[in-house]
Steps between C-alpha positions, in 0.01 A plus 500: 500500500266790436628769268373830362385331183392180666135534417590418142687184593412205277188332633264235369301650211200708594571510873490879530712525814830396656593381847760705684501325837338200661477398864423138588420354841465121525429268791617140455302232684678164506224316687237566232744557212331826411589867458336823605610817329463871449644702215513870428578602142599853399372559149600778260225561240605574146195711419203667669250272329613194695181332620614155613799307622579151374727281711611139510368313801476124547421267788394798712173541686439876519387633836523878464602738221505878470656774289613808690282381786182470290327180404494425125303247301701185441476222249707199594477134411764281657647303207584184692133466592427475127746217449226249566268308277193286537579193714357272233741636236759268348838543340328578170378831647856627550437785255236650727745513788768648274265782407466585866879508537572704187450851652758425769748357249505793261811717472443732672217330692161660530443708812268329747425800724310798358459799733279786384599834646236657725341818371630682805860427399626762256824498304640849489775630278801634690766753420816300424705749699283486810616327814211254484592393148864469594421287802281278285741455214844505654661162560491363852852371463754529226500743214501804726837612378368533147203704622718731704721552199197583289550202268152348491574298188738274687240367743415132479155544349534687176190670367361444156474797260121504532491467878314754707809544713691659213220754467555586867179356645477302825205349677417435860599159624248239611538263794336160469460308825408130489450250782475132409563142608641198319344186642618251237848544353561336164757727333752762602569367850590168657487357852743223600481278806141587589346163414417267786743231382776736378793495745687791345549840659204723402583789272335688215620704204384672182512316169624774271493483124618728223157464341182676617268315735707433810503837680129567460433174686633671816379860466306709248739673262582574139666166439718605211876514473490859375297623800782591738471693824646526848372274777427482870442148626393385846478131586322386816586147608514284814775597739627147562457158345277396787273796431480404133367153577311575817165437333623209291460135594802374311819372666797730523763521230816300495834616370532165326333621182620848421768526763735216594333173417482162339329367191214747487714797412817343377737671740783303647438515875343187643188537713303268722132479571554715806552802276134497396365642822240766554603862526416517867731208572791617286480867595483617139189701579723777636673553165445852367325551167676728252387692195728543199368746243597712202630842600644617830357419842389810691374342820367184663253554784264276697133528425336733757179294507643148492827419672534179297547696177747752367527729198806553280503805272708554185550779249606453138606845386596384151206478261435138405211303355257301719655177370830605661364521855560184704513395862537187713390425855649227716744413777797601289854516629713791382843459338722801434650428160690831491765347726629305200597824326875537462665783688647669194162497326338647809753780506463563129120528513478689828146622559386342173550153643161326492393299805396143415273293722400136490192348665429132545301256712655372823794265463616614156723795584821320406354395167403860425850619584653240268252548216504881500874538550564676162209745527695781666766474232232501229331814636832684514594387148170618351516830690852580381440382144149620419406765753337539838250251632142631453390422858644548847547131591467151360329205668470128423230294671491120466162325519333168418271404209612786274414411140805658337841493661498879547251783461617859470344803666617844610806455725383147591547160341282218626699180443422133532655288774593259221791731419663470842794263535759443777876531472561132421290507180675585172255425223251793514766766563520654151130463418371652824754782497397592148132507595555721804726739310242527224224593741732768636567634149123519449488775763673729249315382190170325549390694809649848461490483117205321344403405142283758330305234311484122539698462178791684665536239772802350322705816575429482874562126527806511277675784684437350845645166391788674320593680822479168685731331249763772533506465877522122474790550261676703769418231754574183301744609232502561126517133399185414692328804353585431135442126531151560637423754225603246239280228650203737517555613141492138384178450695340804337595375154342169585162624623458829308328329208147608419493730804379862510749784521609656827282802431188294433560268795454787743129510415453127567662461841175413677434206270759270650788518744749375242456819296682698769762225527576535130533879527729457802711264290529693173479867601825505705682327213375763255630772731828310536568499125382863488758580766769328292411702192477830689836442667659431164330790321555777753784363709304588813393287792208376292157444642592568863536870428162504325332328795648756738362780283154343503502489879614861512225603257243330721635677808489847345161439338587466131318167493131588527351313795822299516379298200744380236404384152691343215537812279637697796750226573601492134557876487706494819719219365556682172573830671757364744633226274548730199366244256180412320315203646168484313617193312607328820167562673304395195680165493526411867210684665226533240612192308487136602736208472877462497738472204674178406826537310683247290855608414742349253862610461785442255851639472589644157874467453511723193318794655632427850149548638256293698180462303188457716133444423251582777144372452196557717297180513242568773218481247597137433473404866224243560194596701515473875360188658248543776633450852315385809625795707366761257201321348236699689679823414491415129132413526417825679693706247291346226184540708566871564626561142858585588681523168846352493754719327607383157849359479734763362656361188786748519637678805675836482284613206206687655193653347361707784125519495245703680617383841784749512324747270814574301596470137630174362871461554750239397772469761781254543593295802859428602655165576852453633706223340828408668755297302786345693772479239806279484717714726237479773395865464122561496382748238152647539284602206159667524271415212148613413234235448279654232277220377424131532822392331812711547832436329807665648873490443725557799868583434765269640778668699759229568741329270386164375649302785336294768623403844573128475303291741789260526711781640223587738491141620875508552461808715227334703711191551798712599292696746362180649851361537626822662743580219566865416408607154798604287519858390502394136150357534350796678320613186307175493404486866129524563461760772147403616351155465238328713438128500871417488479258792569124493782552250770267629540158340413327825179698538408444135530124545327497836204704375491328155528828315547542126618788283465621144605271216772586250242590232314728738827669599585561135156645436529733797839618382340618176263738677585867501326598823418342833125568521229752418271642765165638387323766709798524730346785702168323565285757319237254376249263655539238234583144413834503322631208293848544356630243253849450642708183538502337841862586572414870467235459767760322712735799461215728602431283805860496614623847408201738518465650846133585449275253679234544231745391231598199707138401549431528125793267438371246752158513335652429159723218624211340688289498182765317295533128445645326802869404474780430741658830402183688597500321835864597551427867434205500736673320787794740481251787521335336799830444682635851444409704807568827320181469297180656627285245682220534242742393223624205702149377584399536134801287405398238755150476356641480146728212603196278552451476123842336463404223740429241232594141446642588157751733668587250773298710749764772490259771621391285792861432590589869492205601718570232760871580494433873545267440795751270668779750441308788656284345771625150590790363699812440288481170317154422638140556383400584859392868515663730752306703751316788336657844497283768339716796600602533132179567307664424165597158625146452630352567156734243343419246769131538417545499121700180455237261650234669291710443188561135593127436522460599133736237362313226311593182318348389171192373681438831677622374838760646730790253545481312828846620605382860467190436708708334769740793494211744555353284775834485680532879488157536656543217750840611627427874494666653808415850615625484858792743459323736262383841619225506237189288460504232234123477446511642147804288412326186628196601298708516184648158574151355549384656174803362315446153645131496407582617146753217471228245577286613206543345159465755220470498124303273271602193699335615825272234644601237240603146582678331212518165669877450459626705797720324746286381792788551739531864396125542544530369853780743579303787351191414704702468819674831436171671418348395831809618688499839325129558565548408865784751525281779360220403737747502788580869449128576474435326831793677666357833389180430690696464824779753446371760258725631228478858378145546366463119492730486199570128534132408522413726208768350276418146614142550383629626167723194465214262576283685249762459228541132579125443502460688173766279342323192644802407708284492813128468549295819504334544838305825531492477879880520515475854364163619629600439861725806470224719354312546825466843654765562764785360292763745380354679197780416258480132593122506457532652156763244404254224594230657283747548215587131512133406471468726196816361336376145551172578323292440813269788412310247291410327823169654606577469872840668469358764267219585741746527790741713294231749403357506851838611639539745213174670590505484878858504630560800730846566354492717185850375417376142486192592298702702249746218439227239480338700222827492306534127565143445384580679177807283452293188564245605239784572258645151549159350425458723195842402364441131567799474732312285748430234240736201499712457192445221250598162636752313291431130474825307452476200274796263481733771623371757248286799572226578251399865494177600330487843346199716578290654227566846362178639645589372845844656480352832392256497791778420744714777352214750517434433868862580588560796267171688469270635767188398307618140464594478867163639612311261279688207648448632853126535454482149362687365801346701787197683363253229602645428843212571736723489806720772353197714417370493852836542675617779269176694544516466877856632498410790269211608721681448829475799739862446608667600171574847371395686189788401272489140621132485408573651160769241426271211593223641286745524213565128540125441497475689172776283358331172584129566469244664278300778661127446538249768587237238580481341840315204641234614745392263778134502605338291770230254396151609612339301778145382551283699734277362767220679683348428843166639611545615857143603550328831533591590147873453549706310241869412548710459184846335504746327268521127469827313470389372165658687206317581177722393208246532218365838396128567539322563169434871462152635554310564178442850390148642472498445124606137542239445767231647275591266214469191718172304486271542801547249774240222538372474852477150631295403797648284762396142471497233756625244258866586513502788256777761497536708812392858506774755441670647802367830624684813393611746769475869426640752748344842492569786732176669588503877496464662838151642565433868495531665837167549680406724790632380826255279689542289807668177409278196513608192680633240265284200423576161367357582162657844478863496618669825599733641234711809453336717237838655405647169376406326173299184537613175339216284368526159342273401216479145377411441140454158353580512133482247223785328323535778246488788738817708524727452797 
């Protein structure tokens, strides 16, 4: 959007101009996989002294360029042409290649195209009030209302105080016209289905990224997020699919890969070989090609010169960055998603209702309808809650081979076909819906509002995810919302150790993909607790009101260039929240880590207060162990000197530094403590945590009397028996209590339940309150440990309605010593349908710990009994037909087998009865009457069965020699039967494909686990057969992951094949994931995970364990806890592998990979090898010469086949020759003396004679041959020298 002050919009430093409008025309050629383009850029100079224009331009071959119709001088070096090195270079010259990449990897990257303005082009200063200046500076769309009202300060691009615009000066605009071609596409764009052996429908799309470097691969531009302008885009493409492939020799596409097909794409429709016919035979060549693009379509017309082509034109009237322009070309089918909008919402929105469109490849319309069902509701919710949608429509286009699941652009989201699922699939529902809703929220913040600096990225990511969470709360309910927030908070506390702060992480996003994943995890949680504190402090709607104000500020122009930074966000929160938040931002945004609280409590009878001590113990937390998934990220952070934030010893005490540029303040942070006293009334107390150890006294409000648990049990028994409670006992009745199932005497005996002992009852009766709840309002991302008795946690589990409190109780109970009472509590939680499904599944998993021989396998009994009660015929272990209509029941049905597989005896084995129980569930699984697919459920059963076959613990792989041979025979027979059952589902999946080949993917994972545990033999071919190109991508990657997990990267053949696919596969999705797998494989080698454990040698029934030395233990600890130790071990293991050197270098220099892929591989080279500036040069051995006299003074010289391997002694210098004694001439003798030396040949070119007066030419004679006087004459002189004569 171009405004009156737009010329001062933030631009890359030293640019000297801004872009107000850009027109792009592209022609897509599927046959040659190339592009031809033209762009016209309208440039507003910032000053009259502008002499040159610097633009980003990659992959382009410039054909014609002019400024205002005049030809300038141009300096352009295509960067991808520089990404080459001498063919004889080795992996040790990686640093030379990195130097060539460094200009393109800078932030912002260096401009590749330098255009010097012609002398005939003059920049004139204009009167700001003139019509020419107004037409140059006024926005093309949007912002006009502010101009008409005379409010120029509210336009999107705010001017700086020193800008020329504020002094009233304007300059004539420049028009840069560029024509170019892109013959080889490596980044920014991707063709699918254009290979000769690729049977998929051809289509192509842009590969957008939030980082610079993707847009300039398609057209010259200022590839910076702050360079925003309006756009006109025209895409010329083939008219039909037959026209697209008319000049291609490949067979036609088949819908069996990205439409309705078998194993190759993982969809559920079966296909025969007859589906793989040519286009001319199937008639698909008549399918119309479509263009989906950012902005609004203005027209679509056939090409006047070529009837086989057409041109689609689009206009984006909202100013966006080049990274936010995307398009896709293919035979897409249109789906109107607005029809899912409810009638009342349509009436409420009226003309503000946003049209929503879906586009997909043929055969996937129903999947798009099912997957995108909530999108209309999400658009309406965001519009009503946060303000109008920034564009006129919203489009989703589903394509193949997309690296990320979704990419955001202006009014268009390009999504992966991996997200699509039909109506009979349950598993991906929540995950996919959340991803699609988030990409919709990014239209408001992420596209329309951008981060001002990279460090401000946390605000953009956090708000978009916060908006997504609130909509998912409306969709799924409050319990699901709070339960997920609690799980994510625990995950943040686990991994936020030694990590940089949110503010610092924004500057390191290009280092590794996991950096953005961490921001997307922590930033929404920080905003969630900020919302809780704002709602409590001001009593308002919290953060939602602040987000709405930010969107309004962007619309009216108060956010300069639509860019938001952290200080602006802080000021807005303080202004609308009516509270000071510097301390909060210092702790959670500029600070790193999470607090860990340890709380003790005691009731003081004399003072009638509850005395509490709250300690912060995060500084005592041990250092984080290295993980295989994040090993390369940790190495890169150390390589690029990313400083991890120091662990904050004390939270809520802040010393604000120069970041916020304010004076030091000491502020207090609130924490809500809720005490449920004896009468059942909860009393809330807000305390301030001032330092590392806080002592508080909370007054007690109830008389010293406790509700007797014996009376409660009487009430439960009476309720179970159907007896009315007498009015005299009403005071003792517990009004709300979960987990009060299985209370009758018959049920207690049948389920083998136990209750509290007399001593425990007496102890409970002495307590003055039921339980204490710390941080009841969820205002902290922390790990809270409260020293309370177990029966208080039980009261919290049964009587607190908050799902977070219930989950905390389950966590505590699961961590306690296993008893029959604990198993009773957990099974009652599992059987009570009133609990949230997450609490019930957590109870099921916790029950596995009680499955011990010492407890008479009580946990095993309860799990089996629960499964039979819910999912089997009465009185029989035979499972009923599946019914997944109740999702809560489905989650329980999946959780119980997983919990059963974790039960172990004292030898680390799963009891045989449990394994048979799991096998029977899998064998007799019946899904005939179920409306939903059971592929994910079967996958969980296969995983549980394979886990049950693995012996764990210190006894794994040990044979004591006194096991019962009969039991060993039964175990072996069962093992073979179980493995055959898993293989049966894998074979069935090859004939009748499950959704995305789920059964085959999980079967490979099961076989990998069994092979890793040495239950079955490791056969690489069993996995590598699924890694071939043409197999469904997720199944291929699973096969590669199994090879990495099994340590097969140490096999040179497998390693060479792995790196070959990594560097040459046409799918960027496969290459990206293989790079991550390669990093995980290197991490496993560095940590020593692929090494077998020490073998225990039993002697006379005893096992003798030998302790390792202290130095060995320190080395092993260093390689798993420090980056330096891990790298040292990795270099020792793989640094001398010649096969790895060659294969890794070939992958790093492959012409098929992109810029960032090359950078990541070169980073791995720098990890493993020492750089060397020297290089071995190969020279050919010299050959012997031979000469043939052809007569008439002609000599023919040629090489012999014989090679000279010894150097010829050098000729002596003149001084050396003078010092030598004179040679003694010897006459030839007839008596066998030494032969005379060979004659020496001297070639001299005779000077041509001086020209003489012309005379009649004489006839040539035999003694005087005719020669050309203009040519030099070659004479041969023979000299016979002595033995000492120089050669």
